[in-house]
Amino acid sequence: MGAQQVAERFTELYGAQPEGVWAAPGRVNLIGEHTDYNDGFVMPFALPQQAVAAVSRRRDGVLRLHSADIEGGVAELRPDALEPGSDGSWTAYPAGVVWALREAGHEITGADVHLSSTVPTGAGLSSSAALEVVVALALDDLYGLGLPRWKLARLCQRAENVYVGAPTGIMDQTASACCEQGHALFLDTRDLSQRQIPFDAAAEGLRLLVVDTQVKHAHSGGEYGKRRAGCEKGAALLGVDALRDIPYGGLDAALARLGDEEEVVRLVRHVVTEDHRVERVVGLLRAGETRAIGPVLTEGHASLRDDFRVSCPELDLVVDTALAAGALGARMTGGGFGGSAIVLAEATDVDTLTKAVEEAFATAGFAAPRVFEAVPSAGAGRLV
């Protein structure tokens, strides 16, 4: 839905025009998976798909929330009564942002919010982060908080970690808040330093496809948390603050020190090699060698599949089929256990690749995948 439609629906719901309309995008992570909560490197870019919010302030201590995408009426909450873990519905994401802002000392006295999103849910494209960031940006503007984008992202991450209870890293919210059109964001998740790396596949006769497997995943599920706990165990056993501190050149020695901790060995190996892959992709893109990132993406998938063990049959089928049909590279993207894969291909091969993946899914008896082009787009902003 466009800004005007969202504003009109807001007026129907609440009986007055909104004070403004804001948007925040979903994201695709080009490379750097499960590194963000290890203080490592990531490289996402924003998608054209976005969450849009029409919002007005309230001064009476009431928070009213409505989504065009969820059945049901307006949910009414009280900001001063918000408690982590108290809400298991979609409203936990916007309500968690209000809670996080208030916990940080910002006087948010209430709001009327109507939301609509084109970011597919459960597809590993950060639909929840888009929802959080758009609400945070709207409240920052309306209440004149003047928070920098990186700090808004931090507060949104806190909302998801503490209020919702999903142990996600900082990448998704930072990508939604800070990405620039035509660029991928090279983010150091330890100090939040950023570099915008030009990434325009179409200009080089290439396309980056997203293949949504339609297999839903949930970050608050136990498997994601187990991987994070395993990484923290590895860092503790190796005597470092985070796995980011293990140099790529010292990986073999570090793994030897872990002895028979087989699961921890796999997790550590993935994180350290994945950080190295991010740095390789940055170097290749800066050198104008976009095609050469393909094999690095494929290496990343093998590591996520075999070491981190967060892939699934549908994701593996996308990657294997695309590569067999001539793709330059492919890998799962996002937290895993479902969601989406990305495929780097020559523009002239897109139709052939898409048909091959669709036919492979049909033969395997899987639900038909959704395939679309990923175009590096602008981060969050005010529309009206």
mmCIF file of C-alpha atoms in Angstrom:
data_model
loop_
_atom_site.group_PDB
_atom_site.id
_atom_site.type_symbol
_atom_site.label_atom_id
_atom_site.label_comp_id
_atom_site.label_asym_id
_atom_site.label_seq_id
_atom_site.Cartn_x
_atom_site.Cartn_y
_atom_site.Cartn_z
ATOM 1 C CA MET A 1 0.000 0.000 0.000
ATOM 2 C CA GLY A 2 1.172 3.522 -0.783
ATOM 3 C CA ALA A 3 1.479 6.383 1.675
ATOM 4 C CA GLN A 4 -1.867 7.889 0.662
ATOM 5 C CA GLN A 5 -3.734 4.613 1.118
ATOM 6 C CA VAL A 6 -2.167 4.037 4.531
ATOM 7 C CA ALA A 7 -3.031 7.587 5.579
ATOM 8 C CA GLU A 8 -6.619 7.202 4.388
ATOM 9 C CA ARG A 9 -7.040 3.936 6.288
ATOM 10 C CA PHE A 10 -5.612 5.612 9.396
ATOM 11 C CA THR A 11 -8.257 8.317 9.108
ATOM 12 C CA GLU A 12 -10.998 5.695 8.785
ATOM 13 C CA LEU A 13 -9.751 3.892 11.878
ATOM 14 C CA TYR A 14 -9.037 6.816 14.167
ATOM 15 C CA GLY A 15 -11.277 9.615 12.892
ATOM 16 C CA ALA A 16 -8.482 12.108 12.154
ATOM 17 C CA GLN A 17 -5.626 12.481 9.698
ATOM 18 C CA PRO A 18 -2.209 11.163 10.780
ATOM 19 C CA GLU A 19 0.577 13.561 11.629
ATOM 20 C CA GLY A 20 2.781 11.785 9.110
ATOM 21 C CA VAL A 21 3.576 8.624 7.166
ATOM 22 C CA TRP A 22 6.928 6.829 7.340
ATOM 23 C CA ALA A 23 8.483 3.794 5.640
ATOM 24 C CA ALA A 24 11.252 1.340 6.519
ATOM 25 C CA PRO A 25 12.479 -1.456 4.231
ATOM 26 C CA GLY A 26 13.207 -5.101 4.636
ATOM 27 C CA ARG A 27 16.692 -6.263 3.767
ATOM 28 C CA VAL A 28 18.697 -8.959 2.039
ATOM 29 C CA ASN A 29 22.023 -9.921 3.516
ATOM 30 C CA LEU A 30 24.518 -10.299 0.695
ATOM 31 C CA ILE A 31 27.078 -12.035 2.920
ATOM 32 C CA GLY A 32 27.821 -12.282 6.637
ATOM 33 C CA GLU A 33 25.364 -14.627 8.332
ATOM 34 C CA HIS A 34 25.238 -15.242 12.104
ATOM 35 C CA THR A 35 28.249 -12.965 12.521
ATOM 36 C CA ASP A 36 26.417 -9.933 13.911
ATOM 37 C CA TYR A 37 25.905 -11.311 17.430
ATOM 38 C CA ASN A 38 29.560 -12.360 17.367
ATOM 39 C CA ASP A 39 30.745 -8.730 16.947
ATOM 40 C CA GLY A 40 31.627 -9.513 13.337
ATOM 41 C CA PHE A 41 31.056 -8.142 9.841
ATOM 42 C CA VAL A 42 27.858 -8.142 7.793
ATOM 43 C CA MET A 43 26.880 -6.773 4.396
ATOM 44 C CA PRO A 44 23.151 -6.231 3.910
ATOM 45 C CA PHE A 45 21.257 -3.972 1.553
ATOM 46 C CA ALA A 46 17.723 -2.616 1.733
ATOM 47 C CA LEU A 47 14.889 -3.932 -0.436
ATOM 48 C CA PRO A 48 12.132 -1.990 -2.219
ATOM 49 C CA GLN A 49 9.639 -3.920 -0.071
ATOM 50 C CA GLN A 50 8.855 -1.918 3.041
ATOM 51 C CA ALA A 51 6.690 -1.396 6.089
ATOM 52 C CA VAL A 52 4.656 1.824 6.003
ATOM 53 C CA ALA A 53 3.212 3.474 9.112
ATOM 54 C CA ALA A 54 0.782 6.343 9.551
ATOM 55 C CA VAL A 55 1.193 7.714 13.070
ATOM 56 C CA SER A 56 -0.072 10.462 15.376
ATOM 57 C CA ARG A 57 0.879 11.300 18.950
ATOM 58 C CA ARG A 58 -1.404 10.848 21.925
ATOM 59 C CA ARG A 59 -0.990 12.613 25.263
ATOM 60 C CA ASP A 60 -3.347 10.419 27.309
ATOM 61 C CA GLY A 61 -1.182 7.364 27.933
ATOM 62 C CA VAL A 62 -2.854 5.192 25.294
ATOM 63 C CA LEU A 63 -1.136 3.247 22.481
ATOM 64 C CA ARG A 64 -3.425 2.075 19.690
ATOM 65 C CA LEU A 65 -2.074 -0.287 17.031
ATOM 66 C CA HIS A 66 -3.590 -1.660 13.831
ATOM 67 C CA SER A 67 -2.187 -3.649 10.904
ATOM 68 C CA ALA A 68 -3.676 -3.974 7.445
ATOM 69 C CA ASP A 69 -1.947 -7.342 7.165
ATOM 70 C CA ILE A 70 -3.330 -9.029 10.299
ATOM 71 C CA GLU A 71 -6.957 -9.905 10.892
ATOM 72 C CA GLY A 72 -8.492 -8.144 13.864
ATOM 73 C CA GLY A 73 -9.373 -4.705 15.098
ATOM 74 C CA VAL A 74 -7.386 -1.982 16.813
ATOM 75 C CA ALA A 75 -5.298 -3.176 19.771
ATOM 76 C CA GLU A 76 -5.252 -0.751 22.695
ATOM 77 C CA LEU A 77 -2.343 -0.789 25.160
ATOM 78 C CA ARG A 78 -0.949 1.505 27.841
ATOM 79 C CA PRO A 79 2.712 2.530 27.448
ATOM 80 C CA ASP A 80 3.232 2.644 31.209
ATOM 81 C CA ALA A 81 2.011 -0.954 31.556
ATOM 82 C CA LEU A 82 4.191 -2.553 28.867
ATOM 83 C CA GLU A 83 6.258 -5.489 30.175
ATOM 84 C CA PRO A 84 8.704 -7.765 28.327
ATOM 85 C CA GLY A 85 7.269 -11.159 27.477
ATOM 86 C CA SER A 86 3.679 -10.058 28.033
ATOM 87 C CA ASP A 87 2.610 -10.076 24.388
ATOM 88 C CA GLY A 88 2.826 -13.025 22.017
ATOM 89 C CA SER A 89 1.152 -11.334 19.053
ATOM 90 C CA TRP A 90 2.404 -9.081 16.251
ATOM 91 C CA THR A 91 1.804 -6.021 18.456
ATOM 92 C CA ALA A 92 4.867 -6.966 20.512
ATOM 93 C CA TYR A 93 7.123 -5.470 17.823
ATOM 94 C CA PRO A 94 5.721 -1.899 17.751
ATOM 95 C CA ALA A 95 4.856 -2.007 21.448
ATOM 96 C CA GLY A 96 8.396 -3.191 22.203
ATOM 97 C CA VAL A 97 9.767 -0.105 20.466
ATOM 98 C CA VAL A 98 7.638 2.149 22.673
ATOM 99 C CA TRP A 99 8.842 0.215 25.714
ATOM 100 C CA ALA A 100 12.504 0.501 24.649
ATOM 101 C CA LEU A 101 12.224 4.242 24.023
ATOM 102 C CA ARG A 102 10.630 4.788 27.428
ATOM 103 C CA GLU A 103 13.236 2.568 29.123
ATOM 104 C CA ALA A 104 15.905 4.797 27.530
ATOM 105 C CA GLY A 105 14.331 7.814 29.207
ATOM 106 C CA HIS A 106 12.231 9.218 26.364
ATOM 107 C CA GLU A 107 8.741 10.337 27.352
ATOM 108 C CA ILE A 108 6.455 8.615 24.857
ATOM 109 C CA THR A 109 2.950 9.339 26.083
ATOM 110 C CA GLY A 110 1.083 7.328 23.475
ATOM 111 C CA ALA A 111 0.326 7.059 19.775
ATOM 112 C CA ASP A 112 -2.168 5.946 17.175
ATOM 113 C CA VAL A 113 -0.479 3.691 14.601
ATOM 114 C CA HIS A 114 -1.682 2.028 11.404
ATOM 115 C CA LEU A 115 0.752 -0.258 9.592
ATOM 116 C CA SER A 116 0.948 -1.985 6.226
ATOM 117 C CA SER A 117 3.903 -3.982 4.918
ATOM 118 C CA THR A 118 4.997 -5.547 1.655
ATOM 119 C CA VAL A 119 7.976 -7.321 3.280
ATOM 120 C CA PRO A 120 7.205 -11.062 3.227
ATOM 121 C CA THR A 121 6.936 -12.463 6.752
ATOM 122 C CA GLY A 122 9.005 -15.482 7.732
ATOM 123 C CA ALA A 123 11.114 -15.197 4.581
ATOM 124 C CA GLY A 124 14.362 -14.116 6.240
ATOM 125 C CA LEU A 125 13.984 -10.589 4.855
ATOM 126 C CA SER A 126 13.614 -8.761 8.189
ATOM 127 C CA SER A 127 9.912 -8.015 8.209
ATOM 128 C CA SER A 128 10.040 -7.572 11.988
ATOM 129 C CA ALA A 129 12.953 -5.113 11.832
ATOM 130 C CA ALA A 130 11.119 -3.051 9.209
ATOM 131 C CA LEU A 131 8.112 -2.888 11.536
ATOM 132 C CA GLU A 132 10.265 -1.819 14.479
ATOM 133 C CA VAL A 133 12.294 0.771 12.595
ATOM 134 C CA VAL A 134 9.315 2.479 10.953
ATOM 135 C CA VAL A 135 7.606 2.915 14.332
ATOM 136 C CA ALA A 136 10.829 4.089 15.991
ATOM 137 C CA LEU A 137 11.508 6.630 13.251
ATOM 138 C CA ALA A 138 7.956 7.974 13.406
ATOM 139 C CA LEU A 139 8.081 8.409 17.175
ATOM 140 C CA ASP A 140 11.552 9.960 16.980
ATOM 141 C CA ASP A 141 10.241 12.552 14.500
ATOM 142 C CA LEU A 142 6.941 13.246 16.258
ATOM 143 C CA TYR A 143 8.417 13.536 19.739
ATOM 144 C CA GLY A 144 11.508 15.446 18.544
ATOM 145 C CA LEU A 145 13.957 12.986 20.094
ATOM 146 C CA GLY A 146 16.743 13.682 17.594
ATOM 147 C CA LEU A 147 18.220 10.189 17.854
ATOM 148 C CA PRO A 148 20.851 9.169 15.278
ATOM 149 C CA ARG A 149 19.920 6.243 13.076
ATOM 150 C CA TRP A 150 22.400 3.850 14.683
ATOM 151 C CA LYS A 151 20.891 4.537 18.087
ATOM 152 C CA LEU A 152 17.369 3.969 16.788
ATOM 153 C CA ALA A 153 18.593 0.630 15.449
ATOM 154 C CA ARG A 154 20.061 -0.263 18.852
ATOM 155 C CA LEU A 155 16.764 0.526 20.585
ATOM 156 C CA CYS A 156 14.859 -1.566 18.045
ATOM 157 C CA GLN A 157 17.246 -4.460 18.642
ATOM 158 C CA ARG A 158 16.642 -4.111 22.390
ATOM 159 C CA ALA A 159 12.908 -4.218 21.753
ATOM 160 C CA GLU A 160 13.264 -7.478 19.839
ATOM 161 C CA ASN A 161 15.780 -9.052 22.224
ATOM 162 C CA VAL A 162 14.174 -8.122 25.533
ATOM 163 C CA TYR A 163 10.519 -7.299 24.880
ATOM 164 C CA VAL A 164 9.792 -9.847 22.133
ATOM 165 C CA GLY A 165 12.367 -12.363 23.341
ATOM 166 C CA ALA A 166 14.129 -13.048 20.042
ATOM 167 C CA PRO A 167 17.960 -13.144 20.382
ATOM 168 C CA THR A 168 18.731 -11.335 17.124
ATOM 169 C CA GLY A 169 21.818 -9.276 16.340
ATOM 170 C CA ILE A 170 22.002 -5.635 15.262
ATOM 171 C CA MET A 171 22.239 -6.122 11.492
ATOM 172 C CA ASP A 172 18.570 -6.149 10.511
ATOM 173 C CA GLN A 173 17.571 -2.944 12.255
ATOM 174 C CA THR A 174 20.718 -1.109 11.135
ATOM 175 C CA ALA A 175 20.147 -2.134 7.521
ATOM 176 C CA SER A 176 16.545 -0.933 7.585
ATOM 177 C CA ALA A 177 17.527 2.368 9.182
ATOM 178 C CA CYS A 178 20.814 3.155 7.429
ATOM 179 C CA CYS A 179 21.131 1.588 3.964
ATOM 180 C CA GLU A 180 21.482 3.751 0.859
ATOM 181 C CA GLN A 181 20.124 3.200 -2.631
ATOM 182 C CA GLY A 182 22.544 1.423 -4.983
ATOM 183 C CA HIS A 183 24.808 0.298 -2.150
ATOM 184 C CA ALA A 184 25.420 -2.569 0.229
ATOM 185 C CA LEU A 185 26.206 -1.648 3.827
ATOM 186 C CA PHE A 186 29.513 -2.953 5.184
ATOM 187 C CA LEU A 187 28.828 -2.896 8.909
ATOM 188 C CA ASP A 188 31.200 -3.659 11.761
ATOM 189 C CA THR A 189 28.746 -4.821 14.415
ATOM 190 C CA ARG A 190 31.221 -4.217 17.250
ATOM 191 C CA ASP A 191 31.607 -0.464 16.896
ATOM 192 C CA LEU A 192 28.731 0.074 14.387
ATOM 193 C CA SER A 193 31.072 1.777 11.920
ATOM 194 C CA GLN A 194 29.617 1.760 8.420
ATOM 195 C CA ARG A 195 30.829 1.937 4.850
ATOM 196 C CA GLN A 196 28.487 2.187 1.891
ATOM 197 C CA ILE A 197 29.838 -0.090 -0.849
ATOM 198 C CA PRO A 198 28.514 0.549 -4.392
ATOM 199 C CA PHE A 199 26.559 -2.482 -5.569
ATOM 200 C CA ASP A 200 24.654 -2.197 -8.836
ATOM 201 C CA ALA A 201 24.433 -5.644 -10.373
ATOM 202 C CA ALA A 202 22.078 -4.515 -13.151
ATOM 203 C CA ALA A 203 24.636 -2.019 -14.458
ATOM 204 C CA GLU A 204 26.995 -4.934 -15.093
ATOM 205 C CA GLY A 205 24.429 -7.127 -16.825
ATOM 206 C CA LEU A 206 23.781 -9.142 -13.670
ATOM 207 C CA ARG A 207 20.774 -9.805 -11.470
ATOM 208 C CA LEU A 208 20.538 -10.807 -7.825
ATOM 209 C CA LEU A 209 17.414 -12.879 -7.320
ATOM 210 C CA VAL A 210 15.648 -13.644 -4.058
ATOM 211 C CA VAL A 211 13.959 -17.025 -3.907
ATOM 212 C CA ASP A 212 11.458 -17.164 -1.054
ATOM 213 C CA THR A 213 11.020 -20.865 -0.311
ATOM 214 C CA GLN A 214 7.728 -20.182 1.523
ATOM 215 C CA VAL A 215 9.120 -22.139 4.476
ATOM 216 C CA LYS A 216 8.444 -19.926 7.480
ATOM 217 C CA HIS A 217 11.013 -19.466 10.196
ATOM 218 C CA ALA A 218 10.865 -17.837 13.607
ATOM 219 C CA HIS A 219 13.865 -16.163 15.254
ATOM 220 C CA SER A 220 12.373 -16.672 18.690
ATOM 221 C CA GLY A 221 12.542 -20.443 18.138
ATOM 222 C CA GLY A 222 14.981 -22.459 20.217
ATOM 223 C CA GLU A 223 17.418 -23.457 17.458
ATOM 224 C CA TYR A 224 18.556 -19.889 16.790
ATOM 225 C CA GLY A 225 19.150 -19.367 20.492
ATOM 226 C CA LYS A 226 21.145 -22.603 20.700
ATOM 227 C CA ARG A 227 23.499 -21.421 17.951
ATOM 228 C CA ARG A 228 24.042 -18.114 19.702
ATOM 229 C CA ALA A 229 24.722 -19.828 23.037
ATOM 230 C CA GLY A 230 27.161 -22.168 21.304
ATOM 231 C CA CYS A 231 29.069 -19.235 19.831
ATOM 232 C CA GLU A 232 29.274 -17.600 23.262
ATOM 233 C CA LYS A 233 30.581 -20.871 24.702
ATOM 234 C CA GLY A 234 33.236 -20.988 21.989
ATOM 235 C CA ALA A 235 34.380 -17.458 22.758
ATOM 236 C CA ALA A 236 34.571 -18.262 26.469
ATOM 237 C CA LEU A 237 36.590 -21.448 25.877
ATOM 238 C CA LEU A 238 39.003 -19.514 23.654
ATOM 239 C CA GLY A 239 39.332 -16.642 26.124
ATOM 240 C CA VAL A 240 38.072 -13.889 23.828
ATOM 241 C CA ASP A 241 35.234 -11.396 24.142
ATOM 242 C CA ALA A 242 33.616 -12.594 20.907
ATOM 243 C CA LEU A 243 34.439 -14.896 17.992
ATOM 244 C CA ARG A 244 35.248 -11.777 15.982
ATOM 245 C CA ASP A 245 38.533 -11.743 17.901
ATOM 246 C CA ILE A 246 39.758 -15.027 16.375
ATOM 247 C CA PRO A 247 41.852 -14.062 13.323
ATOM 248 C CA TYR A 248 41.296 -16.039 10.146
ATOM 249 C CA GLY A 249 44.980 -16.945 10.062
ATOM 250 C CA GLY A 250 44.724 -18.354 13.585
ATOM 251 C CA LEU A 251 41.601 -20.450 12.994
ATOM 252 C CA ASP A 252 43.276 -23.857 12.858
ATOM 253 C CA ALA A 253 45.083 -23.253 16.129
ATOM 254 C CA ALA A 254 41.881 -22.051 17.772
ATOM 255 C CA LEU A 255 39.950 -25.115 16.625
ATOM 256 C CA ALA A 256 42.684 -27.392 17.931
ATOM 257 C CA ARG A 257 42.333 -25.771 21.364
ATOM 258 C CA LEU A 258 38.639 -26.665 21.423
ATOM 259 C CA GLY A 259 39.474 -30.370 21.382
ATOM 260 C CA ASP A 260 36.444 -32.664 21.218
ATOM 261 C CA GLU A 261 33.857 -29.867 21.472
ATOM 262 C CA GLU A 262 32.579 -30.897 18.034
ATOM 263 C CA GLU A 263 29.520 -28.648 17.887
ATOM 264 C CA VAL A 264 31.429 -25.599 19.115
ATOM 265 C CA VAL A 265 34.186 -26.301 16.575
ATOM 266 C CA ARG A 266 31.653 -26.153 13.742
ATOM 267 C CA LEU A 267 30.101 -22.918 14.973
ATOM 268 C CA VAL A 268 33.464 -21.217 15.473
ATOM 269 C CA ARG A 269 34.703 -22.312 12.047
ATOM 270 C CA HIS A 270 31.635 -20.857 10.355
ATOM 271 C CA VAL A 271 31.799 -17.476 12.103
ATOM 272 C CA VAL A 272 35.519 -16.933 11.530
ATOM 273 C CA THR A 273 35.405 -17.981 7.874
ATOM 274 C CA GLU A 274 32.222 -15.983 7.284
ATOM 275 C CA ASP A 275 33.823 -12.794 8.579
ATOM 276 C CA HIS A 276 36.655 -13.460 6.138
ATOM 277 C CA ARG A 277 34.147 -13.952 3.314
ATOM 278 C CA VAL A 278 32.584 -10.562 4.036
ATOM 279 C CA GLU A 279 35.981 -8.898 3.749
ATOM 280 C CA ARG A 280 36.641 -10.745 0.481
ATOM 281 C CA VAL A 281 33.322 -9.587 -1.001
ATOM 282 C CA VAL A 282 34.010 -5.987 0.027
ATOM 283 C CA GLY A 283 37.380 -6.131 -1.704
ATOM 284 C CA LEU A 284 35.925 -7.639 -4.880
ATOM 285 C CA LEU A 285 33.110 -5.111 -5.136
ATOM 286 C CA ARG A 286 35.466 -2.203 -4.554
ATOM 287 C CA ALA A 287 37.653 -3.590 -7.350
ATOM 288 C CA GLY A 288 34.656 -3.796 -9.690
ATOM 289 C CA GLU A 289 34.757 -7.591 -9.803
ATOM 290 C CA THR A 290 31.107 -8.278 -9.052
ATOM 291 C CA ARG A 291 30.967 -11.598 -10.897
ATOM 292 C CA ALA A 292 33.796 -12.910 -8.733
ATOM 293 C CA ILE A 293 31.684 -12.704 -5.570
ATOM 294 C CA GLY A 294 29.551 -15.618 -6.830
ATOM 295 C CA PRO A 295 31.826 -18.438 -5.594
ATOM 296 C CA VAL A 296 32.209 -16.666 -2.233
ATOM 297 C CA LEU A 297 28.430 -16.648 -1.805
ATOM 298 C CA THR A 298 28.339 -20.369 -2.586
ATOM 299 C CA GLU A 299 31.101 -21.050 -0.054
ATOM 300 C CA GLY A 300 28.996 -19.240 2.515
ATOM 301 C CA HIS A 301 26.046 -21.521 1.858
ATOM 302 C CA ALA A 302 28.154 -24.652 2.309
ATOM 303 C CA SER A 303 29.366 -23.310 5.651
ATOM 304 C CA LEU A 304 25.836 -22.465 6.812
ATOM 305 C CA ARG A 305 24.609 -25.878 5.681
ATOM 306 C CA ASP A 306 27.420 -28.067 7.001
ATOM 307 C CA ASP A 307 28.949 -26.179 9.944
ATOM 308 C CA PHE A 308 26.190 -23.943 11.298
ATOM 309 C CA ARG A 309 23.461 -26.374 10.185
ATOM 310 C CA VAL A 310 20.730 -23.793 9.632
ATOM 311 C CA SER A 311 19.759 -24.684 6.070
ATOM 312 C CA CYS A 312 16.822 -26.878 5.042
ATOM 313 C CA PRO A 313 15.990 -29.087 2.022
ATOM 314 C CA GLU A 314 14.179 -26.281 0.210
ATOM 315 C CA LEU A 315 17.090 -23.837 0.567
ATOM 316 C CA ASP A 316 19.595 -26.482 -0.528
ATOM 317 C CA LEU A 317 17.440 -27.278 -3.551
ATOM 318 C CA VAL A 318 17.406 -23.622 -4.628
ATOM 319 C CA VAL A 319 21.182 -23.379 -4.390
ATOM 320 C CA ASP A 320 21.948 -26.706 -6.067
ATOM 321 C CA THR A 321 19.427 -26.149 -8.867
ATOM 322 C CA ALA A 322 20.518 -22.581 -9.561
ATOM 323 C CA LEU A 323 24.189 -23.523 -9.733
ATOM 324 C CA ALA A 324 23.446 -26.440 -12.038
ATOM 325 C CA ALA A 325 21.482 -24.067 -14.290
ATOM 326 C CA GLY A 326 24.402 -21.652 -14.612
ATOM 327 C CA ALA A 327 24.170 -19.257 -11.673
ATOM 328 C CA LEU A 328 27.385 -17.473 -10.700
ATOM 329 C CA GLY A 329 26.717 -18.120 -7.012
ATOM 330 C CA ALA A 330 23.923 -18.819 -4.553
ATOM 331 C CA ARG A 331 23.344 -19.137 -0.836
ATOM 332 C CA MET A 332 20.668 -19.036 1.831
ATOM 333 C CA THR A 333 20.199 -15.616 3.406
ATOM 334 C CA GLY A 334 18.843 -14.694 6.822
ATOM 335 C CA GLY A 335 18.748 -16.713 10.013
ATOM 336 C CA GLY A 336 17.917 -19.992 8.329
ATOM 337 C CA PHE A 337 15.560 -22.882 9.103
ATOM 338 C CA GLY A 338 13.557 -21.707 6.079
ATOM 339 C CA GLY A 339 13.194 -18.310 4.504
ATOM 340 C CA SER A 340 14.999 -17.243 1.335
ATOM 341 C CA ALA A 341 18.044 -17.858 -0.812
ATOM 342 C CA ILE A 342 19.815 -15.404 -3.091
ATOM 343 C CA VAL A 343 21.098 -16.199 -6.578
ATOM 344 C CA LEU A 344 23.642 -14.129 -8.518
ATOM 345 C CA ALA A 345 23.199 -14.628 -12.253
ATOM 346 C CA GLU A 346 23.730 -13.129 -15.659
ATOM 347 C CA ALA A 347 20.636 -11.142 -16.644
ATOM 348 C CA THR A 348 20.233 -13.326 -19.727
ATOM 349 C CA ASP A 349 19.972 -16.446 -17.546
ATOM 350 C CA VAL A 350 17.227 -15.253 -15.176
ATOM 351 C CA ASP A 351 14.282 -16.853 -16.980
ATOM 352 C CA THR A 352 16.102 -20.181 -17.346
ATOM 353 C CA LEU A 353 17.157 -20.202 -13.692
ATOM 354 C CA THR A 354 13.708 -19.246 -12.450
ATOM 355 C CA LYS A 355 12.056 -21.988 -14.479
ATOM 356 C CA ALA A 356 14.599 -24.555 -13.296
ATOM 357 C CA VAL A 357 13.999 -23.709 -9.614
ATOM 358 C CA GLU A 358 10.219 -23.721 -10.016
ATOM 359 C CA GLU A 359 10.302 -27.090 -11.768
ATOM 360 C CA ALA A 360 12.634 -28.556 -9.139
ATOM 361 C CA PHE A 361 10.258 -27.491 -6.362
ATOM 362 C CA ALA A 362 7.286 -28.974 -8.188
ATOM 363 C CA THR A 363 9.135 -32.266 -8.726
ATOM 364 C CA ALA A 364 10.095 -32.406 -5.034
ATOM 365 C CA GLY A 365 6.509 -31.734 -3.975
ATOM 366 C CA PHE A 366 7.397 -28.423 -2.312
ATOM 367 C CA ALA A 367 5.162 -25.345 -2.344
ATOM 368 C CA ALA A 368 5.878 -23.059 -5.297
ATOM 369 C CA PRO A 369 8.653 -20.562 -4.450
ATOM 370 C CA ARG A 370 8.363 -16.813 -4.936
ATOM 371 C CA VAL A 371 11.161 -15.376 -7.078
ATOM 372 C CA PHE A 372 11.905 -11.667 -7.450
ATOM 373 C CA GLU A 373 14.823 -9.367 -8.189
ATOM 374 C CA ALA A 374 16.589 -7.751 -5.248
ATOM 375 C CA VAL A 375 17.375 -4.091 -5.965
ATOM 376 C CA PRO A 376 19.537 -2.182 -3.425
ATOM 377 C CA SER A 377 17.183 0.525 -2.149
ATOM 378 C CA ALA A 378 17.006 3.417 0.287
ATOM 379 C CA GLY A 379 16.680 2.987 4.039
ATOM 380 C CA ALA A 380 13.928 4.324 6.280
ATOM 381 C CA GLY A 381 12.481 7.775 5.831
ATOM 382 C CA ARG A 382 9.447 10.021 6.121
ATOM 383 C CA LEU A 383 7.053 9.876 3.165
ATOM 384 C CA VAL A 384 4.419 12.456 4.183
#
